[in-house]
Tab-separated table of C-alpha atoms and ligand atoms in Angstrom:
chain	number	residue	atom	x	y	z
A	280	MET	CA	-18.701	-4.404	26.636
A	281	ARG	CA	-15.190	-2.649	27.308
A	282	ARG	CA	-13.335	-5.683	26.731
A	283	LEU	CA	-15.054	-5.522	22.522
A	284	LEU	CA	-14.841	-2.354	21.769
A	285	ALA	CA	-10.198	-2.886	22.935
A	286	VAL	CA	-10.460	-5.188	20.920
A	287	LEU	CA	-12.633	-3.761	18.496
A	288	ILE	CA	-9.727	-0.821	18.246
A	289	ALA	CA	-6.966	-2.722	18.208
A	290	VAL	CA	-7.449	-4.604	15.035
A	291	GLY	CA	-7.855	-1.216	13.903
A	292	MET	CA	-4.858	-0.183	14.324
A	293	SER	CA	-3.304	-2.667	13.238
A	294	VAL	CA	-5.121	-2.216	9.884
A	295	VAL	CA	-3.942	0.951	10.176
A	296	ALA	CA	-0.387	0.842	11.382
A	297	ALA	CA	0.408	-2.240	8.578
A	298	ASN	CA	2.449	-0.054	6.110
A	299	GLU	CA	2.322	-2.217	3.186
A	300	VAL	CA	2.346	-2.686	-0.624
A	301	GLU	CA	0.230	-4.603	-2.812
A	302	VAL	CA	1.453	-5.310	-5.713
A	303	PHE	CA	-0.408	-7.128	-8.152
A	304	HIS	CA	1.206	-9.304	-11.215
A	305	TRP	CA	1.109	-12.343	-12.335
A	306	TRP	CA	4.114	-13.687	-12.089
A	307	ALA	CA	4.463	-16.435	-10.352
A	308	GLY	CA	6.513	-19.589	-9.532
A	309	ASP	CA	8.843	-19.502	-11.701
A	310	GLU	CA	8.276	-15.854	-13.297
A	311	GLY	CA	9.160	-15.020	-9.890
A	312	PRO	CA	13.184	-14.473	-9.712
A	313	ALA	CA	13.665	-11.049	-10.760
A	314	LEU	CA	10.137	-9.398	-9.598
A	315	GLN	CA	11.755	-11.338	-6.166
A	316	ALA	CA	14.631	-8.884	-6.412
A	317	LEU	CA	13.631	-5.603	-7.741
A	318	ILE	CA	11.478	-6.073	-3.991
A	319	GLU	CA	14.196	-7.750	-1.768
A	320	VAL	CA	15.621	-3.327	-3.926
A	321	PHE	CA	12.885	-2.222	-3.126
A	322	GLU	CA	12.709	-3.016	1.238
A	323	GLU	CA	16.205	-2.462	1.067
A	324	GLN	CA	15.492	1.407	0.345
A	325	TYR	CA	12.001	1.201	2.536
A	326	PRO	CA	12.599	-0.226	5.467
A	327	GLU	CA	8.972	0.513	6.950
A	328	ILE	CA	6.558	-0.813	4.305
A	329	THR	CA	6.501	-4.465	3.509
A	330	VAL	CA	5.372	-5.803	-0.079
A	331	ASN	CA	1.827	-6.882	-0.576
A	332	ASP	CA	3.860	-10.354	-2.958
A	333	ALA	CA	0.066	-10.495	-4.967
A	334	ALA	CA	0.280	-13.332	-8.172
A	335	VAL	CA	-2.064	-14.292	-9.848
A	336	THR	CA	-0.495	-17.041	-12.227
A	337	GLY	CA	-0.775	-18.124	-14.821
A	338	GLY	CA	0.973	-16.909	-18.414
A	339	ALA	CA	0.690	-13.522	-19.633
A	340	GLY	CA	-1.213	-12.852	-17.699
A	341	VAL	CA	-4.403	-14.222	-18.956
A	342	VAL	CA	-5.765	-15.465	-15.093
A	343	ALA	CA	-4.761	-11.852	-13.748
A	344	ARG	CA	-6.161	-9.371	-16.237
A	345	ALA	CA	-9.917	-11.208	-15.352
A	346	VAL	CA	-9.441	-10.678	-11.302
A	347	LEU	CA	-7.889	-7.281	-12.048
A	348	ARG	CA	-10.660	-6.114	-13.572
A	349	THR	CA	-13.318	-7.391	-11.050
A	350	ARG	CA	-11.384	-5.658	-8.879
A	351	MET	CA	-10.912	-2.464	-10.157
A	352	LEU	CA	-14.614	-2.246	-11.886
A	353	GLY	CA	-15.441	-2.963	-8.086
A	354	GLY	CA	-14.213	-0.199	-6.193
A	355	GLN	CA	-11.526	-2.782	-4.496
A	356	PRO	CA	-8.675	-1.370	-6.472
A	357	PRO	CA	-4.848	-3.260	-5.324
A	358	ASP	CA	-2.234	-0.184	-4.756
A	359	THR	CA	-0.118	-1.133	-8.243
A	360	PHE	CA	-0.399	-3.527	-10.788
A	361	GLN	CA	1.663	-5.254	-13.958
A	362	VAL	CA	-0.397	-4.272	-17.129
A	363	HIS	CA	1.739	-3.595	-20.892
A	364	ALA	CA	2.130	0.053	-21.480
A	365	GLY	CA	0.039	0.986	-25.180
A	366	ASP	CA	-2.974	-0.124	-26.047
A	367	GLU	CA	-3.991	-2.495	-23.165
A	368	LEU	CA	-2.607	-0.028	-20.819
A	369	ILE	CA	-5.108	2.832	-22.641
A	370	LEU	CA	-7.426	1.643	-23.753
A	371	THR	CA	-8.737	-0.815	-20.589
A	372	TRP	CA	-7.766	1.023	-18.307
A	373	VAL	CA	-6.701	5.210	-18.790
A	374	VAL	CA	-10.140	5.584	-21.555
A	375	ALA	CA	-11.584	4.450	-18.169
A	376	ASP	CA	-10.545	7.553	-15.879
A	377	ARG	CA	-8.646	5.196	-13.883
A	378	MET	CA	-5.610	5.934	-13.431
A	379	GLU	CA	-3.244	8.880	-12.615
A	380	ASP	CA	-1.572	10.727	-14.067
A	381	LEU	CA	2.208	10.279	-13.111
A	382	THR	CA	3.428	13.196	-15.205
A	383	PHE	CA	4.740	14.257	-11.742
A	384	LEU	CA	6.531	11.350	-10.828
A	385	PHE	CA	8.774	11.839	-14.253
A	386	GLU	CA	9.322	15.160	-13.657
A	387	GLU	CA	10.838	14.171	-10.524
A	388	GLU	CA	12.723	11.441	-11.841
A	389	GLY	CA	14.447	12.478	-14.470
A	390	TRP	CA	12.599	9.852	-16.229
A	391	LEU	CA	12.142	11.919	-19.811
A	392	ASP	CA	15.504	12.182	-20.415
A	393	VAL	CA	16.499	8.696	-20.221
A	394	LEU	CA	13.729	6.913	-22.169
A	395	SER	CA	12.485	6.503	-24.936
A	396	PRO	CA	10.385	8.778	-26.959
A	397	ASP	CA	8.580	5.606	-28.768
A	398	LEU	CA	8.076	4.338	-25.633
A	399	ILE	CA	6.597	7.273	-23.066
A	400	GLU	CA	5.231	6.856	-26.491
A	401	LEU	CA	3.137	3.892	-25.637
A	402	ILE	CA	2.403	4.379	-22.036
A	403	SER	CA	0.742	8.602	-22.763
A	404	THR	CA	-1.971	10.115	-24.263
A	405	PRO	CA	-2.474	13.913	-24.267
A	406	GLU	CA	-3.242	13.834	-20.833
A	407	GLY	CA	-0.573	11.725	-19.247
A	408	ILE	CA	2.529	9.558	-18.670
A	409	TRP	CA	0.118	7.028	-17.077
A	410	SER	CA	2.543	3.966	-15.979
A	411	VAL	CA	5.922	3.616	-15.909
A	412	PRO	CA	7.531	0.753	-17.501
A	413	VAL	CA	9.944	-2.225	-15.546
A	414	ASN	CA	11.399	-3.937	-18.796
A	415	ILE	CA	11.243	-4.817	-22.798
A	416	HIS	CA	10.534	-7.655	-24.284
A	417	ARG	CA	10.718	-9.049	-27.464
A	418	SER	CA	7.979	-11.810	-28.364
A	419	ASN	CA	9.211	-12.336	-31.872
A	420	VAL	CA	11.791	-15.192	-31.157
A	421	MET	CA	13.849	-18.276	-31.934
A	422	TRP	CA	14.758	-20.736	-29.406
A	423	TYR	CA	17.090	-23.551	-29.683
A	424	VAL	CA	19.413	-26.392	-28.827
A	425	PRO	CA	22.784	-25.412	-31.392
A	426	GLU	CA	23.894	-29.171	-30.648
A	427	ASN	CA	20.912	-31.158	-31.280
A	428	LEU	CA	20.137	-29.281	-34.831
A	429	GLU	CA	23.836	-30.873	-34.978
A	430	GLN	CA	22.836	-33.746	-34.153
A	431	TRP	CA	19.458	-33.463	-36.531
A	432	GLY	CA	21.727	-32.217	-38.819
A	433	VAL	CA	19.800	-29.035	-39.128
A	434	GLU	CA	19.505	-25.293	-39.345
A	435	VAL	CA	17.620	-22.787	-37.800
A	436	PRO	CA	15.377	-21.800	-40.762
A	437	GLU	CA	15.574	-18.124	-41.884
A	438	THR	CA	12.432	-18.762	-43.669
A	439	TRP	CA	9.251	-20.248	-42.931
A	440	ASP	CA	9.385	-21.777	-46.082
A	441	ALA	CA	12.742	-23.709	-45.182
A	442	PHE	CA	10.917	-25.020	-41.737
A	443	LEU	CA	8.265	-26.434	-43.482
A	444	GLU	CA	11.349	-27.888	-45.244
A	445	ILE	CA	12.590	-29.788	-42.364
A	446	CYS	CA	9.504	-29.777	-41.030
A	447	PRO	CA	8.993	-33.485	-42.613
A	448	THR	CA	12.500	-34.669	-41.804
A	449	LEU	CA	12.349	-33.598	-38.069
A	450	GLN	CA	9.609	-35.755	-37.710
A	451	ALA	CA	10.476	-38.773	-39.009
A	452	GLU	CA	13.732	-38.680	-35.975
A	453	GLY	CA	10.108	-38.306	-33.769
A	454	VAL	CA	11.394	-34.662	-33.235
A	455	THR	CA	8.618	-32.067	-33.135
A	456	PRO	CA	9.219	-29.078	-35.156
A	457	LEU	CA	7.769	-26.781	-33.278
A	458	SER	CA	6.803	-27.116	-29.931
A	459	LEU	CA	4.304	-25.379	-28.480
A	460	GLY	CA	1.227	-24.459	-25.756
A	461	GLU	CA	-2.328	-23.341	-24.449
A	462	ALA	CA	-4.186	-21.417	-26.098
A	463	TRP	CA	-2.056	-17.375	-25.779
A	464	THR	CA	0.998	-19.576	-26.934
A	465	VAL	CA	-1.346	-20.081	-29.880
A	466	VAL	CA	-1.901	-16.536	-30.469
A	467	HIS	CA	1.773	-15.931	-29.271
A	468	LEU	CA	2.898	-17.222	-32.612
A	469	TRP	CA	0.200	-16.275	-35.149
A	470	GLU	CA	1.376	-12.177	-34.007
A	471	SER	CA	5.231	-13.898	-35.089
A	472	VAL	CA	3.668	-15.790	-38.241
A	473	ALA	CA	1.402	-12.693	-39.067
A	474	LEU	CA	4.400	-10.500	-39.298
A	475	ALA	CA	5.852	-12.435	-41.397
A	476	ALA	CA	3.735	-12.945	-44.188
A	477	MET	CA	2.310	-9.346	-43.891
A	478	GLY	CA	6.269	-7.753	-43.554
A	479	PRO	CA	6.011	-4.803	-40.764
A	480	ASP	CA	4.053	-1.943	-42.584
A	481	GLN	CA	1.138	-4.630	-43.513
A	482	TYR	CA	1.449	-5.744	-40.198
A	483	SER	CA	1.277	-2.337	-38.186
A	484	GLN	CA	-1.779	-1.540	-40.738
A	485	LEU	CA	-4.127	-3.889	-38.854
A	486	TRP	CA	-3.613	-1.366	-35.983
A	487	THR	CA	-5.078	1.801	-36.665
A	488	GLY	CA	-7.471	-0.231	-39.119
A	489	GLN	CA	-6.177	0.342	-42.299
A	490	LEU	CA	-5.633	-3.547	-43.252
A	491	PRO	CA	-8.616	-5.214	-42.136
A	492	PHE	CA	-8.174	-8.627	-40.702
A	493	ASP	CA	-9.697	-10.504	-44.489
A	494	SER	CA	-7.423	-8.639	-47.266
A	495	PRO	CA	-5.554	-11.024	-49.178
A	496	ALA	CA	-2.865	-10.815	-47.183
A	497	GLY	CA	-4.743	-11.755	-43.976
A	498	VAL	CA	-5.748	-14.750	-45.848
A	499	GLU	CA	-2.541	-15.907	-46.205
A	500	ALA	CA	-1.252	-15.188	-43.068
A	501	TRP	CA	-3.453	-17.930	-41.791
A	502	GLU	CA	-2.632	-20.107	-44.327
A	503	LEU	CA	0.612	-20.478	-44.137
A	504	PHE	CA	-0.181	-20.727	-40.002
A	505	GLY	CA	-2.073	-23.434	-40.561
A	506	GLU	CA	0.735	-25.049	-42.535
A	507	ILE	CA	3.089	-23.948	-39.538
A	508	LEU	CA	0.661	-25.682	-36.200
A	509	GLU	CA	1.078	-29.017	-39.154
A	510	CYS	CA	4.835	-29.241	-37.446
A	511	THR	CA	3.626	-28.107	-34.027
A	512	ASN	CA	2.398	-31.179	-30.530
A	513	PRO	CA	-0.485	-32.513	-30.825
A	514	ASP	CA	-0.625	-31.929	-26.405
A	515	ALA	CA	-0.657	-27.841	-26.842
A	516	SER	CA	-3.657	-27.679	-24.876
A	517	GLY	CA	-2.265	-28.680	-22.105
A	518	LEU	CA	1.291	-27.107	-21.709
A	519	SER	CA	2.892	-24.066	-20.068
A	520	TRP	CA	4.467	-21.918	-21.669
A	521	GLN	CA	6.478	-23.575	-19.586
A	522	GLN	CA	6.239	-26.696	-20.622
A	523	ALA	CA	6.215	-25.279	-25.133
A	524	THR	CA	9.583	-24.487	-23.016
A	525	ASP	CA	10.516	-27.968	-21.531
A	526	LEU	CA	10.690	-29.878	-25.027
A	527	VAL	CA	12.973	-27.452	-26.529
A	528	VAL	CA	15.612	-28.162	-24.564
A	529	ASP	CA	15.224	-31.626	-23.668
A	530	GLY	CA	14.958	-32.819	-27.428
A	531	GLU	CA	11.045	-33.661	-28.238
A	532	ALA	CA	10.847	-30.491	-30.248
A	533	ALA	CA	13.383	-28.769	-32.453
A	534	PHE	CA	12.077	-25.113	-32.070
A	535	ASN	CA	9.279	-23.277	-30.045
A	536	VAL	CA	8.373	-19.911	-30.590
A	537	MET	CA	7.984	-17.436	-27.381
A	538	GLY	CA	8.844	-13.910	-25.757
A	539	ASP	CA	12.540	-13.437	-24.028
A	540	TRP	CA	10.436	-14.143	-20.511
A	541	ALA	CA	11.992	-17.925	-22.287
A	542	ALA	CA	15.756	-16.280	-22.188
A	543	GLY	CA	15.274	-15.790	-18.585
A	544	TYR	CA	14.342	-19.324	-18.021
A	545	MET	CA	16.207	-21.177	-19.465
A	546	TYR	CA	19.202	-18.680	-17.838
A	547	THR	CA	17.214	-18.066	-14.560
A	548	THR	CA	15.881	-21.140	-13.983
A	549	LEU	CA	16.810	-24.495	-15.774
A	550	GLU	CA	20.588	-22.542	-15.359
A	551	LEU	CA	21.324	-22.562	-18.917
A	552	GLU	CA	23.977	-20.303	-20.779
A	553	PRO	CA	23.536	-18.791	-23.763
A	554	GLY	CA	24.670	-19.895	-26.767
A	555	THR	CA	25.580	-23.117	-25.923
A	556	GLY	CA	22.348	-24.562	-23.404
A	557	PHE	CA	20.161	-22.377	-25.678
A	558	GLY	CA	20.275	-20.555	-29.450
A	559	TRP	CA	18.143	-17.708	-30.764
A	560	ALA	CA	17.670	-16.389	-33.377
A	561	ALA	CA	14.375	-13.410	-35.172
A	562	SER	CA	11.610	-16.011	-35.182
A	563	PRO	CA	10.750	-16.571	-39.483
A	564	ASP	CA	11.106	-14.301	-41.162
A	565	THR	CA	11.813	-11.671	-39.115
A	566	GLU	CA	14.687	-10.170	-39.194
A	567	GLY	CA	15.961	-6.544	-38.131
A	568	VAL	CA	11.781	-5.986	-36.927
A	569	PHE	CA	12.370	-5.950	-33.071
A	570	MET	CA	7.867	-6.875	-32.031
A	571	VAL	CA	7.738	-5.210	-28.434
A	572	LEU	CA	5.921	-5.202	-25.837
A	573	SER	CA	7.060	-3.789	-21.944
A	574	ASP	CA	5.330	-4.330	-18.166
A	575	SER	CA	4.570	-1.580	-16.401
A	576	PHE	CA	2.949	-0.511	-13.611
A	577	GLY	CA	0.307	1.899	-12.438
A	578	LEU	CA	-1.061	4.004	-10.052
A	579	PRO	CA	-5.152	3.170	-10.102
A	580	ARG	CA	-7.500	6.294	-8.227
A	581	GLY	CA	-8.266	4.876	-5.509
A	582	ALA	CA	-5.661	2.804	-4.783
A	583	PRO	CA	-5.541	2.438	-0.538
A	584	ASN	CA	-1.387	2.964	0.139
A	585	ARG	CA	-0.953	5.234	-2.736
A	586	ASP	CA	2.597	6.955	-0.919
A	587	ASN	CA	3.595	3.423	-0.937
A	588	ALA	CA	2.920	2.968	-4.117
A	589	ILE	CA	4.745	5.690	-6.040
A	590	ALA	CA	7.863	4.612	-3.976
A	591	TRP	CA	7.455	1.281	-5.394
A	592	LEU	CA	7.592	3.269	-8.786
A	593	ARG	CA	10.727	5.136	-8.163
A	594	VAL	CA	11.983	1.930	-7.775
A	595	SER	CA	10.721	0.228	-11.100
A	596	GLY	CA	11.217	2.481	-12.702
A	597	SER	CA	15.655	3.589	-11.089
A	598	LEU	CA	18.507	2.770	-12.394
A	599	GLU	CA	19.386	-0.293	-9.683
A	600	GLY	CA	15.486	-2.095	-9.767
A	601	GLN	CA	16.261	-2.019	-13.564
A	602	ASP	CA	19.535	-3.402	-13.613
A	603	THR	CA	19.114	-5.971	-10.937
A	604	PHE	CA	15.271	-6.981	-11.740
A	605	ASN	CA	16.100	-7.098	-16.131
A	606	PRO	CA	18.884	-9.839	-16.182
A	607	ILE	CA	17.698	-12.490	-13.985
A	608	LYS	CA	13.286	-11.293	-16.427
A	609	GLY	CA	14.631	-12.381	-19.946
A	610	SER	CA	14.207	-8.159	-21.262
A	611	ILE	CA	16.412	-5.658	-21.301
A	612	ALA	CA	15.455	-2.024	-19.529
A	613	PRO	CA	13.598	0.255	-20.307
A	614	ARG	CA	16.084	3.101	-19.490
A	615	LEU	CA	18.907	4.496	-22.451
A	616	ASP	CA	21.698	4.580	-19.042
A	617	SER	CA	21.447	0.801	-18.047
A	618	ASP	CA	24.768	-0.873	-18.153
A	619	LEU	CA	24.561	-3.601	-20.610
A	620	ASP	CA	27.631	-5.465	-18.955
A	621	LEU	CA	25.087	-7.089	-16.549
A	622	TYR	CA	23.375	-8.731	-19.030
A	623	ASN	CA	23.467	-11.958	-20.369
A	624	ALA	CA	24.453	-13.183	-24.220
A	625	TYR	CA	21.388	-13.820	-25.748
A	626	LEU	CA	20.114	-10.112	-23.415
A	627	GLN	CA	23.175	-7.916	-24.751
A	628	ASP	CA	22.146	-9.392	-29.125
A	629	ALA	CA	18.414	-8.099	-27.564
A	630	ALA	CA	19.877	-4.914	-26.956
A	631	ALA	CA	22.060	-4.354	-30.124
A	632	ASP	CA	18.589	-5.679	-32.385
A	633	PHE	CA	16.234	-3.087	-29.800
A	634	ALA	CA	19.037	-1.030	-30.665
A	635	VAL	CA	18.479	-0.529	-34.952
A	636	ASP	CA	15.200	-2.692	-35.778
A	637	ARG	CA	11.792	-1.464	-37.306
A	638	GLN	CA	9.978	-1.755	-35.007
A	639	VAL	CA	6.153	-3.377	-33.780
A	640	GLY	CA	3.762	-3.995	-31.326
A	641	SER	CA	2.731	-7.397	-30.402
A	642	LEU	CA	-1.388	-8.089	-30.301
A	643	MET	CA	-0.934	-11.316	-27.746
A	644	HIS	CA	1.367	-9.293	-24.895
A	645	GLY	CA	-0.858	-5.772	-25.384
A	646	THR	CA	1.491	-3.141	-27.051
A	647	VAL	CA	-1.096	-2.479	-29.835
A	648	GLY	CA	-5.594	-4.105	-30.294
A	649	SER	CA	-7.355	-3.044	-27.420
A	650	ASP	CA	-8.655	-5.314	-24.282
A	651	PRO	CA	-11.855	-6.899	-26.061
A	652	PHE	CA	-10.393	-7.632	-29.413
A	653	ARG	CA	-7.990	-9.595	-27.518
A	654	ASP	CA	-10.465	-11.917	-26.255
A	655	ASN	CA	-12.373	-12.301	-28.743
A	656	PHE	CA	-9.483	-12.756	-31.284
A	657	PHE	CA	-9.332	-16.353	-29.819
A	658	LEU	CA	-12.854	-16.757	-31.347
A	659	ALA	CA	-10.940	-16.447	-34.769
A	660	LEU	CA	-8.543	-19.802	-33.548
A	661	ASP	CA	-11.815	-21.277	-32.454
A	662	VAL	CA	-13.140	-20.416	-36.507
A	663	PHE	CA	-9.995	-21.871	-37.292
A	664	TYR	CA	-10.389	-25.415	-35.838
A	665	ASP	CA	-13.716	-25.865	-36.205
A	666	THR	CA	-13.357	-25.322	-39.631
A	667	GLY	CA	-10.540	-27.633	-40.790
A	668	ARG	CA	-8.206	-24.358	-40.381
A	669	ASN	CA	-10.515	-22.196	-43.658
A	670	ALA	CA	-8.044	-18.764	-43.903
A	671	GLN	CA	-10.734	-17.467	-45.211
A	672	ALA	CA	-13.515	-17.868	-43.046
A	673	ALA	CA	-10.834	-17.133	-39.718
A	674	ALA	CA	-9.432	-14.000	-41.715
A	675	SER	CA	-13.597	-12.910	-41.245
A	676	ALA	CA	-13.470	-13.431	-38.120
A	677	ALA	CA	-10.791	-11.980	-36.872
A	678	GLN	CA	-12.821	-8.822	-38.857
A	679	ALA	CA	-15.488	-9.663	-37.590
A	680	VAL	CA	-13.551	-8.560	-34.371
A	681	ALA	CA	-12.424	-6.419	-34.705
A	682	LEU	CA	-15.567	-4.354	-36.596
A	683	GLN	CA	-17.055	-5.273	-33.121
A	684	PHE	CA	-14.712	-4.258	-30.966
A	685	GLY	CA	-12.718	-1.977	-32.393
A	686	VAL	CA	-8.834	-2.822	-32.726
A	687	GLY	CA	-6.691	0.303	-31.432
A	688	ARG	CA	-6.321	3.320	-30.150
B	878	GAL	C1	3.352	-11.996	-20.940
B	878	GAL	C2	4.843	-10.968	-19.456
B	878	GAL	C3	5.736	-11.290	-19.682
B	878	GAL	C4	6.233	-12.926	-19.470
B	878	GAL	C5	4.836	-12.800	-19.515
B	878	GAL	C6	4.845	-14.460	-19.557
B	878	GAL	O1	3.110	-10.342	-20.495
B	878	GAL	O2	5.425	-9.664	-20.565
B	878	GAL	O3	6.261	-11.037	-18.886
B	878	GAL	O4	5.813	-12.744	-17.857
B	878	GAL	O5	3.589	-12.557	-19.328
B	878	GAL	O6	4.481	-15.484	-18.727
């Protein structure tokens, strides 16, 4: 009995003694290096705290968010978790009163002076500031390999009309004009096409409920989307976003529309040089518009290691943390005092655009649109496929989902 007691005490002590911070996120495998670098910065500054790197594989957090939901609702939050700035953060966790207000941290760290007011607005409600943004990604980017385009005799299309014109030429050469991956990458493509078809004003009105999804402009977006899908690879549903990028890199496809984590993948993992190894342009018809999304970390109420989570947040928002993480990740730093000399040519270009472009929010990556809306928006895609690509049917399905679940804030 006494021995059992001793064992129990020892076990109890080791639980207390484990000084860790659980960081929950979806940057697994190929997506991991930037976070690993941030963890190194953290461990240098807080050598007494061990990072429990809780990665859940799956692009765009489709799987991670489901796991997180179960944990949060079940009263087992991680210490901190990756969450997109914007409606995903506010309408999922802030309205449910599951997050701690971080205004105190923003004041202590001086972040109110180094982050843009637009970004702070995305993570705020009148009651507080609810997460720490670690990056800014661009969703509406078209990727290609310059040498391959030259060989096939095609130019980077500035409009979808121009793309649709070169589509048969490429197909005749056995090249997939536009590579696509699993379902979420289809929604990712849809948002850039909708932006192209509707323009930034109307696209933004979708998320305030001012414009219904089945307006004539909304239907046109689906029509254009259907034409573009004709130019994509038939095996898309089985491919990750990295595999869709690989098709471009390997010369099997001409273009891919993906967020600029693809630049991170091509630069950091595939070691390609921006400009020669890969090229980029705003996705067709969206020049001058930056579809923005931002990964952030929040502090859930009841975080088991609250102080350590706050330490993690301090490093995530710091200049050193952000200028270490972002050049590897393929994103720019939200901090306005970030040192652009540390960033590659693609990221310098993205930063220049971000400074002057009109900004709109990404649906797939949580800037706009509630989680239930996004989850059920996938049904509109199913309707599109099931009805033989009937634009009107898909647009009214999207509108029904908007009415059922609400759109945004
Ligand atoms: C996004 C996220 C990016 C990247 C991407 C692919 O939602 O914001 O940082 O991880 O998914 O997984």
